[in-house]
């Protein structure tokens, strides 16, 4: 698994507008801002890792992008067009797929059934139309191979999938059904190195297909391994917006610890880019 960012010239979505863009997004819970004037561009063909302590606003950001949380101020744009989601369904219809940290599957159903849940393929014409089981199995196997999973029996129950495999299944499903942006909330269940590698392959496959990938994580070293860009949140505000050229894994780890270094970074970035202070 390579952590090297995709080439700018090779990026299939080097378009005029980022796939997703937040402009001064503010979300209040009563008088307390969960997000305070957050701005970020999330381009296609890039992995943006969102990092921050608990309570920094990461979960609220995921909810805004996924259509579950309405914002009080600011603007959310998809391909440069302002949108205001009223439901998660509207976000999905515009190609924003979310992989939740507590991702649930229908445990007694097979892998292929979970892959096509609600959109099962059929063959034939009415009244002889029937479920295309063979086609569904083949499609599931191909889609999983696309994200680096091979040798998985599509007929095995979903309950047999381990952490990493469930998330990879969700990524494969999103790619198959035409998602343009992928928002991944870091799994709660700890993953072994092998499972993290497996999941990382799926994330990198999504990037290679030109999706705007957003990974919310508390692991700065893993973030630096797979990420192209890093959005640091603190107390609901953007504390840093960096690229792999700006920091190495040790720098990112130190910044995640917060304190004086994060304050220094914020001050330095604000001095170089005054517009950050207006967020």
PDB file of C-alpha atoms in Angstrom:
ATOM      1  CA  UNK A   1       0.000   0.000   0.000  1.00  0.00           C
ATOM      2  CA  UNK A   2       1.542   3.241  -1.118  1.00  0.00           C
ATOM      3  CA  UNK A   3       1.051   6.528   0.668  1.00  0.00           C
ATOM      4  CA  UNK A   4       2.269   8.535  -2.341  1.00  0.00           C
ATOM      5  CA  UNK A   5      -0.376  10.996  -3.535  1.00  0.00           C
ATOM      6  CA  UNK A   6      -1.754  10.695  -7.028  1.00  0.00           C
ATOM      7  CA  UNK A   7      -0.105  12.864  -9.652  1.00  0.00           C
ATOM      8  CA  UNK A   8      -1.795  16.203 -10.228  1.00  0.00           C
ATOM      9  CA  UNK A   9      -1.655  15.647 -13.981  1.00  0.00           C
ATOM     10  CA  UNK A  10      -3.081  12.154 -13.712  1.00  0.00           C
ATOM     11  CA  UNK A  11      -6.009  13.106 -11.507  1.00  0.00           C
ATOM     12  CA  UNK A  12      -9.201  12.363 -13.432  1.00  0.00           C
ATOM     13  CA  UNK A  13     -11.129  15.038 -11.540  1.00  0.00           C
ATOM     14  CA  UNK A  14      -8.844  18.037 -11.829  1.00  0.00           C
ATOM     15  CA  UNK A  15     -11.941  20.157 -12.424  1.00  0.00           C
ATOM     16  CA  UNK A  16     -12.598  23.842 -11.909  1.00  0.00           C
ATOM     17  CA  UNK A  17     -14.464  23.148  -8.667  1.00  0.00           C
ATOM     18  CA  UNK A  18     -13.760  20.706  -5.854  1.00  0.00           C
ATOM     19  CA  UNK A  19     -16.310  17.915  -5.534  1.00  0.00           C
ATOM     20  CA  UNK A  20     -17.194  19.162  -2.037  1.00  0.00           C
ATOM     21  CA  UNK A  21     -16.559  22.557  -0.513  1.00  0.00           C
ATOM     22  CA  UNK A  22     -17.461  24.060   2.845  1.00  0.00           C
ATOM     23  CA  UNK A  23     -17.581  27.829   3.136  1.00  0.00           C
ATOM     24  CA  UNK A  24     -17.843  29.271   6.626  1.00  0.00           C
ATOM     25  CA  UNK A  25     -19.996  26.420   7.934  1.00  0.00           C
ATOM     26  CA  UNK A  26     -21.302  27.010  11.460  1.00  0.00           C
ATOM     27  CA  UNK A  27     -23.362  24.539  13.481  1.00  0.00           C
ATOM     28  CA  UNK A  28     -24.659  25.533  16.907  1.00  0.00           C
ATOM     29  CA  UNK A  29     -25.993  23.334  19.657  1.00  0.00           C
ATOM     30  CA  UNK A  30     -27.813  25.929  21.668  1.00  0.00           C
ATOM     31  CA  UNK A  31     -25.291  28.720  22.184  1.00  0.00           C
ATOM     32  CA  UNK A  32     -22.320  26.398  21.759  1.00  0.00           C
ATOM     33  CA  UNK A  33     -20.808  26.163  18.243  1.00  0.00           C
ATOM     34  CA  UNK A  34     -19.982  22.560  17.302  1.00  0.00           C
ATOM     35  CA  UNK A  35     -18.462  23.975  14.102  1.00  0.00           C
ATOM     36  CA  UNK A  36     -17.423  27.605  13.857  1.00  0.00           C
ATOM     37  CA  UNK A  37     -16.979  29.087  10.365  1.00  0.00           C
ATOM     38  CA  UNK A  38     -15.260  26.017   8.946  1.00  0.00           C
ATOM     39  CA  UNK A  39     -14.041  26.276   5.365  1.00  0.00           C
ATOM     40  CA  UNK A  40     -12.423  23.477   3.381  1.00  0.00           C
ATOM     41  CA  UNK A  41     -12.113  22.343  -0.217  1.00  0.00           C
ATOM     42  CA  UNK A  42     -12.352  18.573  -0.789  1.00  0.00           C
ATOM     43  CA  UNK A  43     -11.175  17.816  -4.329  1.00  0.00           C
ATOM     44  CA  UNK A  44     -11.675  14.645  -6.321  1.00  0.00           C
ATOM     45  CA  UNK A  45      -8.812  12.196  -6.573  1.00  0.00           C
ATOM     46  CA  UNK A  46      -7.504  13.200  -3.142  1.00  0.00           C
ATOM     47  CA  UNK A  47      -7.732  11.771   0.367  1.00  0.00           C
ATOM     48  CA  UNK A  48      -8.377  14.447   2.980  1.00  0.00           C
ATOM     49  CA  UNK A  49      -7.845  13.236   6.533  1.00  0.00           C
ATOM     50  CA  UNK A  50      -9.735  15.099   9.249  1.00  0.00           C
ATOM     51  CA  UNK A  51      -8.001  14.951  12.625  1.00  0.00           C
ATOM     52  CA  UNK A  52      -8.740  16.348  16.048  1.00  0.00           C
ATOM     53  CA  UNK A  53      -9.392  15.512  19.671  1.00  0.00           C
ATOM     54  CA  UNK A  54     -12.771  14.293  20.867  1.00  0.00           C
ATOM     55  CA  UNK A  55     -15.132  17.260  20.794  1.00  0.00           C
ATOM     56  CA  UNK A  56     -13.215  19.017  18.038  1.00  0.00           C
ATOM     57  CA  UNK A  57     -16.165  18.876  15.630  1.00  0.00           C
ATOM     58  CA  UNK A  58     -15.208  15.860  13.514  1.00  0.00           C
ATOM     59  CA  UNK A  59     -18.497  14.006  13.968  1.00  0.00           C
ATOM     60  CA  UNK A  60     -20.509  17.148  13.269  1.00  0.00           C
ATOM     61  CA  UNK A  61     -18.545  17.690  10.059  1.00  0.00           C
ATOM     62  CA  UNK A  62     -19.334  14.132   8.938  1.00  0.00           C
ATOM     63  CA  UNK A  63     -23.018  14.689   9.727  1.00  0.00           C
ATOM     64  CA  UNK A  64     -23.100  17.901   7.668  1.00  0.00           C
ATOM     65  CA  UNK A  65     -21.484  16.251   4.644  1.00  0.00           C
ATOM     66  CA  UNK A  66     -23.803  13.248   4.976  1.00  0.00           C
ATOM     67  CA  UNK A  67     -26.997  15.276   5.123  1.00  0.00           C
ATOM     68  CA  UNK A  68     -27.841  14.350   8.719  1.00  0.00           C
ATOM     69  CA  UNK A  69     -27.030  17.736  10.269  1.00  0.00           C
ATOM     70  CA  UNK A  70     -28.308  21.074   9.037  1.00  0.00           C
ATOM     71  CA  UNK A  71     -25.962  24.003   9.461  1.00  0.00           C
ATOM     72  CA  UNK A  72     -26.878  27.425  10.799  1.00  0.00           C
ATOM     73  CA  UNK A  73     -24.556  29.561   8.688  1.00  0.00           C
ATOM     74  CA  UNK A  74     -22.298  29.195   5.693  1.00  0.00           C
ATOM     75  CA  UNK A  75     -22.548  27.260   2.474  1.00  0.00           C
ATOM     76  CA  UNK A  76     -21.980  23.691   1.318  1.00  0.00           C
ATOM     77  CA  UNK A  77     -21.206  23.221  -2.358  1.00  0.00           C
ATOM     78  CA  UNK A  78     -21.182  20.148  -4.591  1.00  0.00           C
ATOM     79  CA  UNK A  79     -19.278  20.705  -7.846  1.00  0.00           C
ATOM     80  CA  UNK A  80     -19.460  24.426  -7.185  1.00  0.00           C
ATOM     81  CA  UNK A  81     -23.248  24.449  -6.767  1.00  0.00           C
ATOM     82  CA  UNK A  82     -24.667  25.463  -3.359  1.00  0.00           C
ATOM     83  CA  UNK A  83     -26.797  22.744  -1.764  1.00  0.00           C
ATOM     84  CA  UNK A  84     -28.689  22.385   1.496  1.00  0.00           C
ATOM     85  CA  UNK A  85     -29.454  18.794   2.358  1.00  0.00           C
ATOM     86  CA  UNK A  86     -32.620  18.012   4.262  1.00  0.00           C
ATOM     87  CA  UNK A  87     -31.881  14.299   4.542  1.00  0.00           C
ATOM     88  CA  UNK A  88     -29.183  11.685   4.082  1.00  0.00           C
ATOM     89  CA  UNK A  89     -31.116  10.484   1.034  1.00  0.00           C
ATOM     90  CA  UNK A  90     -30.508  13.791  -0.729  1.00  0.00           C
ATOM     91  CA  UNK A  91     -26.767  13.533  -0.038  1.00  0.00           C
ATOM     92  CA  UNK A  92     -26.684   9.986  -1.426  1.00  0.00           C
ATOM     93  CA  UNK A  93     -28.624  11.059  -4.507  1.00  0.00           C
ATOM     94  CA  UNK A  94     -25.861  13.597  -5.228  1.00  0.00           C
ATOM     95  CA  UNK A  95     -23.221  10.880  -4.952  1.00  0.00           C
ATOM     96  CA  UNK A  96     -22.026  11.354  -1.353  1.00  0.00           C
ATOM     97  CA  UNK A  97     -21.571   7.959   0.295  1.00  0.00           C
ATOM     98  CA  UNK A  98     -20.821   7.661   4.009  1.00  0.00           C
ATOM     99  CA  UNK A  99     -19.141   4.739   5.747  1.00  0.00           C
ATOM    100  CA  UNK A 100     -20.038   5.023   9.427  1.00  0.00           C
ATOM    101  CA  UNK A 101     -17.771   3.973  12.284  1.00  0.00           C
ATOM    102  CA  UNK A 102     -20.465   1.662  13.661  1.00  0.00           C
ATOM    103  CA  UNK A 103     -21.222   0.272  10.209  1.00  0.00           C
ATOM    104  CA  UNK A 104     -23.964  -2.307  10.468  1.00  0.00           C
ATOM    105  CA  UNK A 105     -24.654  -5.208   8.155  1.00  0.00           C
ATOM    106  CA  UNK A 106     -27.552  -7.619   7.955  1.00  0.00           C
ATOM    107  CA  UNK A 107     -25.665 -10.424   9.709  1.00  0.00           C
ATOM    108  CA  UNK A 108     -27.775 -13.373   8.546  1.00  0.00           C
ATOM    109  CA  UNK A 109     -27.750 -12.316   4.905  1.00  0.00           C
ATOM    110  CA  UNK A 110     -24.938 -13.212   2.544  1.00  0.00           C
ATOM    111  CA  UNK A 111     -22.206 -10.811   1.445  1.00  0.00           C
ATOM    112  CA  UNK A 112     -23.780 -10.355  -1.975  1.00  0.00           C
ATOM    113  CA  UNK A 113     -27.192  -9.734  -0.429  1.00  0.00           C
ATOM    114  CA  UNK A 114     -25.691  -6.979   1.721  1.00  0.00           C
ATOM    115  CA  UNK A 115     -23.922  -5.534  -1.316  1.00  0.00           C
ATOM    116  CA  UNK A 116     -27.195  -5.221  -3.261  1.00  0.00           C
ATOM    117  CA  UNK A 117     -29.515  -4.633  -0.303  1.00  0.00           C
ATOM    118  CA  UNK A 118     -32.523  -2.724  -1.594  1.00  0.00           C
ATOM    119  CA  UNK A 119     -31.335  -2.684  -5.226  1.00  0.00           C
ATOM    120  CA  UNK A 120     -31.242  -6.388  -6.074  1.00  0.00           C
ATOM    121  CA  UNK A 121     -30.654  -7.120  -9.788  1.00  0.00           C
ATOM    122  CA  UNK A 122     -33.285  -9.017 -11.721  1.00  0.00           C
ATOM    123  CA  UNK A 123     -33.487 -10.773 -15.066  1.00  0.00           C
ATOM    124  CA  UNK A 124     -36.298 -11.536 -17.453  1.00  0.00           C
ATOM    125  CA  UNK A 125     -39.498  -9.612 -18.057  1.00  0.00           C
ATOM    126  CA  UNK A 126     -42.668  -9.372 -16.024  1.00  0.00           C
ATOM    127  CA  UNK A 127     -44.402 -11.632 -14.998  1.00  0.00           C
ATOM    128  CA  UNK A 128     -41.395 -13.964 -15.266  1.00  0.00           C
ATOM    129  CA  UNK A 129     -38.864 -11.510 -13.805  1.00  0.00           C
ATOM    130  CA  UNK A 130     -36.708 -13.083 -11.109  1.00  0.00           C
ATOM    131  CA  UNK A 131     -33.708 -12.309  -8.969  1.00  0.00           C
ATOM    132  CA  UNK A 132     -30.418 -12.567 -10.867  1.00  0.00           C
ATOM    133  CA  UNK A 133     -28.480 -14.435  -8.186  1.00  0.00           C
ATOM    134  CA  UNK A 134     -25.597 -15.554 -10.403  1.00  0.00           C
ATOM    135  CA  UNK A 135     -25.103 -12.047 -11.769  1.00  0.00           C
ATOM    136  CA  UNK A 136     -25.260 -10.545  -8.279  1.00  0.00           C
ATOM    137  CA  UNK A 137     -22.591 -12.943  -7.018  1.00  0.00           C
ATOM    138  CA  UNK A 138     -20.270 -12.195  -9.949  1.00  0.00           C
ATOM    139  CA  UNK A 139     -20.729  -8.451  -9.627  1.00  0.00           C
ATOM    140  CA  UNK A 140     -20.003  -8.569  -5.884  1.00  0.00           C
ATOM    141  CA  UNK A 141     -16.795 -10.542  -6.430  1.00  0.00           C
ATOM    142  CA  UNK A 142     -15.622  -8.118  -9.129  1.00  0.00           C
ATOM    143  CA  UNK A 143     -16.481  -5.063  -7.026  1.00  0.00           C
ATOM    144  CA  UNK A 144     -14.598  -6.443  -4.015  1.00  0.00           C
ATOM    145  CA  UNK A 145     -11.574  -7.263  -6.182  1.00  0.00           C
ATOM    146  CA  UNK A 146     -11.656  -3.666  -7.351  1.00  0.00           C
ATOM    147  CA  UNK A 147     -10.873  -2.533  -3.791  1.00  0.00           C
ATOM    148  CA  UNK A 148      -8.272  -5.222  -3.133  1.00  0.00           C
ATOM    149  CA  UNK A 149     -10.358  -8.030  -1.612  1.00  0.00           C
ATOM    150  CA  UNK A 150     -10.052 -11.394  -3.310  1.00  0.00           C
ATOM    151  CA  UNK A 151     -11.005 -14.900  -2.278  1.00  0.00           C
ATOM    152  CA  UNK A 152     -14.100 -13.841  -0.354  1.00  0.00           C
ATOM    153  CA  UNK A 153     -17.079 -16.160  -0.795  1.00  0.00           C
ATOM    154  CA  UNK A 154     -20.056 -13.973  -1.762  1.00  0.00           C
ATOM    155  CA  UNK A 155     -22.402 -16.554  -0.217  1.00  0.00           C
ATOM    156  CA  UNK A 156     -20.838 -16.429   3.242  1.00  0.00           C
ATOM    157  CA  UNK A 157     -22.908 -14.645   5.907  1.00  0.00           C
ATOM    158  CA  UNK A 158     -22.021 -11.019   6.497  1.00  0.00           C
ATOM    159  CA  UNK A 159     -21.612 -11.815  10.196  1.00  0.00           C
ATOM    160  CA  UNK A 160     -18.362 -13.595   9.303  1.00  0.00           C
ATOM    161  CA  UNK A 161     -16.782 -10.380   8.002  1.00  0.00           C
ATOM    162  CA  UNK A 162     -14.204  -8.791  10.249  1.00  0.00           C
ATOM    163  CA  UNK A 163     -13.454  -5.125  10.895  1.00  0.00           C
ATOM    164  CA  UNK A 164     -11.920  -3.715   7.748  1.00  0.00           C
ATOM    165  CA  UNK A 165     -13.749  -6.167   5.514  1.00  0.00           C
ATOM    166  CA  UNK A 166     -17.133  -4.632   6.370  1.00  0.00           C
ATOM    167  CA  UNK A 167     -15.818  -1.136   5.630  1.00  0.00           C
ATOM    168  CA  UNK A 168     -14.199  -2.349   2.407  1.00  0.00           C
ATOM    169  CA  UNK A 169     -17.526  -3.866   1.375  1.00  0.00           C
ATOM    170  CA  UNK A 170     -19.181  -0.478   1.920  1.00  0.00           C
ATOM    171  CA  UNK A 171     -16.479   1.259  -0.152  1.00  0.00           C
ATOM    172  CA  UNK A 172     -16.879  -1.302  -2.954  1.00  0.00           C
ATOM    173  CA  UNK A 173     -20.631  -0.749  -2.918  1.00  0.00           C
ATOM    174  CA  UNK A 174     -20.208   3.024  -3.095  1.00  0.00           C
ATOM    175  CA  UNK A 175     -17.865   2.732  -6.080  1.00  0.00           C
ATOM    176  CA  UNK A 176     -20.177   0.335  -7.873  1.00  0.00           C
ATOM    177  CA  UNK A 177     -23.211   2.571  -7.489  1.00  0.00           C
ATOM    178  CA  UNK A 178     -21.450   5.684  -8.744  1.00  0.00           C
ATOM    179  CA  UNK A 179     -20.498   7.661  -5.640  1.00  0.00           C
ATOM    180  CA  UNK A 180     -18.428  10.780  -6.307  1.00  0.00           C
ATOM    181  CA  UNK A 181     -17.468  11.502  -2.714  1.00  0.00           C
ATOM    182  CA  UNK A 182     -16.716   9.067   0.076  1.00  0.00           C
ATOM    183  CA  UNK A 183     -16.904  10.132   3.726  1.00  0.00           C
ATOM    184  CA  UNK A 184     -15.386   7.600   6.127  1.00  0.00           C
ATOM    185  CA  UNK A 185     -15.875   7.811   9.866  1.00  0.00           C
ATOM    186  CA  UNK A 186     -13.051   5.829  11.473  1.00  0.00           C
ATOM    187  CA  UNK A 187     -14.216   2.436  12.765  1.00  0.00           C
ATOM    188  CA  UNK A 188     -14.572   2.127  16.525  1.00  0.00           C
ATOM    189  CA  UNK A 189     -13.443  -1.507  16.538  1.00  0.00           C
ATOM    190  CA  UNK A 190      -9.623  -1.684  16.647  1.00  0.00           C
ATOM    191  CA  UNK A 191      -8.163  -3.205  13.490  1.00  0.00           C
ATOM    192  CA  UNK A 192      -5.042  -5.294  13.129  1.00  0.00           C
ATOM    193  CA  UNK A 193      -2.313  -4.130  10.778  1.00  0.00           C
ATOM    194  CA  UNK A 194      -3.604  -6.603   8.195  1.00  0.00           C
ATOM    195  CA  UNK A 195      -7.137  -5.201   8.429  1.00  0.00           C
ATOM    196  CA  UNK A 196      -5.886  -1.610   8.309  1.00  0.00           C
ATOM    197  CA  UNK A 197      -3.910  -2.511   5.193  1.00  0.00           C
ATOM    198  CA  UNK A 198      -6.996  -4.077   3.630  1.00  0.00           C
ATOM    199  CA  UNK A 199      -9.118  -1.048   4.409  1.00  0.00           C
ATOM    200  CA  UNK A 200      -6.355   1.273   3.222  1.00  0.00           C
ATOM    201  CA  UNK A 201      -6.346  -0.496  -0.140  1.00  0.00           C
ATOM    202  CA  UNK A 202     -10.059   0.161  -0.496  1.00  0.00           C
ATOM    203  CA  UNK A 203      -9.602   3.852   0.346  1.00  0.00           C
ATOM    204  CA  UNK A 204      -6.747   4.213  -2.142  1.00  0.00           C
ATOM    205  CA  UNK A 205      -8.855   2.476  -4.800  1.00  0.00           C
ATOM    206  CA  UNK A 206     -11.561   5.091  -4.273  1.00  0.00           C
ATOM    207  CA  UNK A 207      -8.984   7.858  -4.692  1.00  0.00           C
ATOM    208  CA  UNK A 208      -7.698   6.239  -7.890  1.00  0.00           C
ATOM    209  CA  UNK A 209     -11.244   6.318  -9.275  1.00  0.00           C
ATOM    210  CA  UNK A 210     -11.317  10.087  -8.771  1.00  0.00           C
ATOM    211  CA  UNK A 211     -13.544  10.240  -5.697  1.00  0.00           C
ATOM    212  CA  UNK A 212     -13.174  12.976  -3.116  1.00  0.00           C
ATOM    213  CA  UNK A 213     -12.309  10.886  -0.063  1.00  0.00           C
ATOM    214  CA  UNK A 214     -12.689  12.235   3.473  1.00  0.00           C
ATOM    215  CA  UNK A 215     -11.284  10.051   6.261  1.00  0.00           C
ATOM    216  CA  UNK A 216     -12.003  11.031   9.863  1.00  0.00           C
ATOM    217  CA  UNK A 217      -9.380   9.514  12.137  1.00  0.00           C
ATOM    218  CA  UNK A 218      -7.561   9.889  15.446  1.00  0.00           C
ATOM    219  CA  UNK A 219      -4.465   8.107  14.131  1.00  0.00           C
ATOM    220  CA  UNK A 220      -2.025  10.671  12.686  1.00  0.00           C
ATOM    221  CA  UNK A 221       0.510   8.092  11.480  1.00  0.00           C
ATOM    222  CA  UNK A 222      -2.118   6.153   9.566  1.00  0.00           C
ATOM    223  CA  UNK A 223      -3.496   9.439   8.241  1.00  0.00           C
ATOM    224  CA  UNK A 224      -0.067  10.435   6.949  1.00  0.00           C
ATOM    225  CA  UNK A 225       0.343   7.032   5.302  1.00  0.00           C
ATOM    226  CA  UNK A 226      -2.825   7.246   3.202  1.00  0.00           C
ATOM    227  CA  UNK A 227      -3.649  10.964   3.146  1.00  0.00           C
ATOM    228  CA  UNK A 228      -2.821  13.696   0.657  1.00  0.00           C
ATOM    229  CA  UNK A 229      -4.218  16.553   2.737  1.00  0.00           C
ATOM    230  CA  UNK A 230      -4.874  17.050   6.448  1.00  0.00           C
ATOM    231  CA  UNK A 231      -7.589  19.164   8.035  1.00  0.00           C
ATOM    232  CA  UNK A 232      -6.964  19.735  11.755  1.00  0.00           C
ATOM    233  CA  UNK A 233      -9.943  20.712  13.890  1.00  0.00           C
ATOM    234  CA  UNK A 234      -9.860  22.129  17.407  1.00  0.00           C
ATOM    235  CA  UNK A 235     -12.898  23.363  19.342  1.00  0.00           C
ATOM    236  CA  UNK A 236     -14.978  23.357  16.169  1.00  0.00           C
ATOM    237  CA  UNK A 237     -12.544  25.508  14.176  1.00  0.00           C
ATOM    238  CA  UNK A 238      -9.933  24.853  11.517  1.00  0.00           C
ATOM    239  CA  UNK A 239      -6.607  24.780  13.342  1.00  0.00           C
ATOM    240  CA  UNK A 240      -4.583  23.749  10.313  1.00  0.00           C
ATOM    241  CA  UNK A 241      -4.930  22.828   6.650  1.00  0.00           C
ATOM    242  CA  UNK A 242      -1.825  20.990   5.494  1.00  0.00           C
ATOM    243  CA  UNK A 243      -0.472  18.713   2.784  1.00  0.00           C
ATOM    244  CA  UNK A 244       2.071  15.902   2.859  1.00  0.00           C
ATOM    245  CA  UNK A 245       4.674  18.424   1.721  1.00  0.00           C
ATOM    246  CA  UNK A 246       4.015  20.510   4.849  1.00  0.00           C
ATOM    247  CA  UNK A 247       4.437  17.831   7.523  1.00  0.00           C
ATOM    248  CA  UNK A 248       5.870  14.381   8.085  1.00  0.00           C
ATOM    249  CA  UNK A 249       4.278  11.719  10.274  1.00  0.00           C
ATOM    250  CA  UNK A 250       6.125  12.896  13.383  1.00  0.00           C
ATOM    251  CA  UNK A 251       5.046  16.504  12.832  1.00  0.00           C
ATOM    252  CA  UNK A 252       1.448  15.436  12.399  1.00  0.00           C
ATOM    253  CA  UNK A 253       1.596  13.330  15.554  1.00  0.00           C
ATOM    254  CA  UNK A 254       2.995  16.253  17.522  1.00  0.00           C
ATOM    255  CA  UNK A 255       0.343  18.596  16.178  1.00  0.00           C
ATOM    256  CA  UNK A 256      -2.382  16.151  17.146  1.00  0.00           C
ATOM    257  CA  UNK A 257      -1.167  16.480  20.720  1.00  0.00           C
ATOM    258  CA  UNK A 258      -2.304  20.095  20.495  1.00  0.00           C
ATOM    259  CA  UNK A 259      -1.048  22.623  22.965  1.00  0.00           C
ATOM    260  CA  UNK A 260       1.638  25.139  22.076  1.00  0.00           C
ATOM    261  CA  UNK A 261       2.629  23.608  18.727  1.00  0.00           C
ATOM    262  CA  UNK A 262      -0.927  23.694  17.398  1.00  0.00           C
ATOM    263  CA  UNK A 263      -1.336  27.287  18.572  1.00  0.00           C
ATOM    264  CA  UNK A 264       1.939  28.245  16.886  1.00  0.00           C
ATOM    265  CA  UNK A 265       0.833  26.582  13.664  1.00  0.00           C
ATOM    266  CA  UNK A 266      -2.504  28.366  13.721  1.00  0.00           C
ATOM    267  CA  UNK A 267      -0.841  31.747  14.300  1.00  0.00           C
ATOM    268  CA  UNK A 268       1.710  31.150  11.536  1.00  0.00           C
ATOM    269  CA  UNK A 269      -0.923  30.100   9.001  1.00  0.00           C
ATOM    270  CA  UNK A 270      -3.140  33.056   9.895  1.00  0.00           C
ATOM    271  CA  UNK A 271      -0.228  35.440   9.403  1.00  0.00           C
ATOM    272  CA  UNK A 272       0.576  33.971   5.988  1.00  0.00           C
ATOM    273  CA  UNK A 273      -3.074  33.680   4.976  1.00  0.00           C
ATOM    274  CA  UNK A 274      -5.155  36.400   6.692  1.00  0.00           C
ATOM    275  CA  UNK A 275      -8.371  34.987   5.243  1.00  0.00           C
ATOM    276  CA  UNK A 276      -8.056  32.079   7.694  1.00  0.00           C
ATOM    277  CA  UNK A 277      -8.686  34.440  10.538  1.00  0.00           C
ATOM    278  CA  UNK A 278     -12.085  35.279   9.093  1.00  0.00           C
ATOM    279  CA  UNK A 279     -13.333  31.705   9.289  1.00  0.00           C
TER     280      UNK A 279
END
